[in-house]
Amino acid sequence: MNFESDVIQAQAGDRHAFVLLMRRIESDMYGMAYNILQNDDDCADALQETMIQAYQSLSGLREPAYFKTWVFRILINKCNQIHRKRKATVDMDSLHYEPSTSGDEYGQVELRQVVDQLDESMRVVVALRYFQDMQIKEISDCLDISESAVKTRLHRARKALINMLQYSGEGKAKLNESY
């Protein structure tokens, strides 16, 4: 079945179509939530709250083609709410940094670790663009910022990533030279 036709069916009250839609994008949603929250329990809460709000607000979606972008916007808002609440309290586990490891290959793991070190605003646009394959316009709509702001954040993120990767490479080279 077509993605847009499932959205239309879900808007008409077909719960099964809504569940299918959520299953199609669930892993992408989890990846995005983890990029922001970096905590499995918080990710689960964000996904659950997002799915509930999306189901309750589905009739308000005007353009079925933008379903995924619309859901991601809800998800990012939920993640930001959880993140703000979490910042108000200090959890001992949050004092220890554990980067995400979603890939099996060393290079993917290292890149993911470096991306996780970016500021949240840059980390989110990088994740949406490169991990979720969203276009600049979709990211702009999802985050409710201008397309030029998205491009600026991506540019800054790329520069920061290059600097971090070069620094880590230099550190390894210096370490190897000392032996």
PDB file of N, CA and C in Angstrom, residues 39 41-43 58 100:
ATOM      1  N   ASN A  39      19.336   8.580  25.947  1.00  0.00           N
ATOM      2  CA  ASN A  39      18.925   7.754  27.079  1.00  0.00           C
ATOM      3  C   ASN A  39      17.750   6.899  26.617  1.00  0.00           C
ATOM      4  N   ASP A  41      15.455   5.091  28.199  1.00  0.00           N
ATOM      5  CA  ASP A  41      14.180   5.275  28.898  1.00  0.00           C
ATOM      6  C   ASP A  41      13.481   6.545  28.446  1.00  0.00           C
ATOM      7  N   ASP A  42      14.248   7.632  28.313  1.00  0.00           N
ATOM      8  CA  ASP A  42      13.667   8.890  27.851  1.00  0.00           C
ATOM      9  C   ASP A  42      13.180   8.770  26.406  1.00  0.00           C
ATOM     10  N   CYS A  43      13.908   8.015  25.591  1.00  0.00           N
ATOM     11  CA  CYS A  43      13.494   7.798  24.200  1.00  0.00           C
ATOM     12  C   CYS A  43      12.152   7.073  24.146  1.00  0.00           C
ATOM     13  N   LEU A  58      -4.258  13.621  14.523  1.00  0.00           N
ATOM     14  CA  LEU A  58      -4.146  13.221  13.122  1.00  0.00           C
ATOM     15  C   LEU A  58      -5.121  13.945  12.201  1.00  0.00           C
ATOM     16  N   SER A 100      26.501   7.021  21.492  1.00  0.00           N
ATOM     17  CA  SER A 100      25.689   5.989  20.863  1.00  0.00           C
ATOM     18  C   SER A 100      26.554   5.158  19.930  1.00  0.00           C
TER      19      SER A 100
END
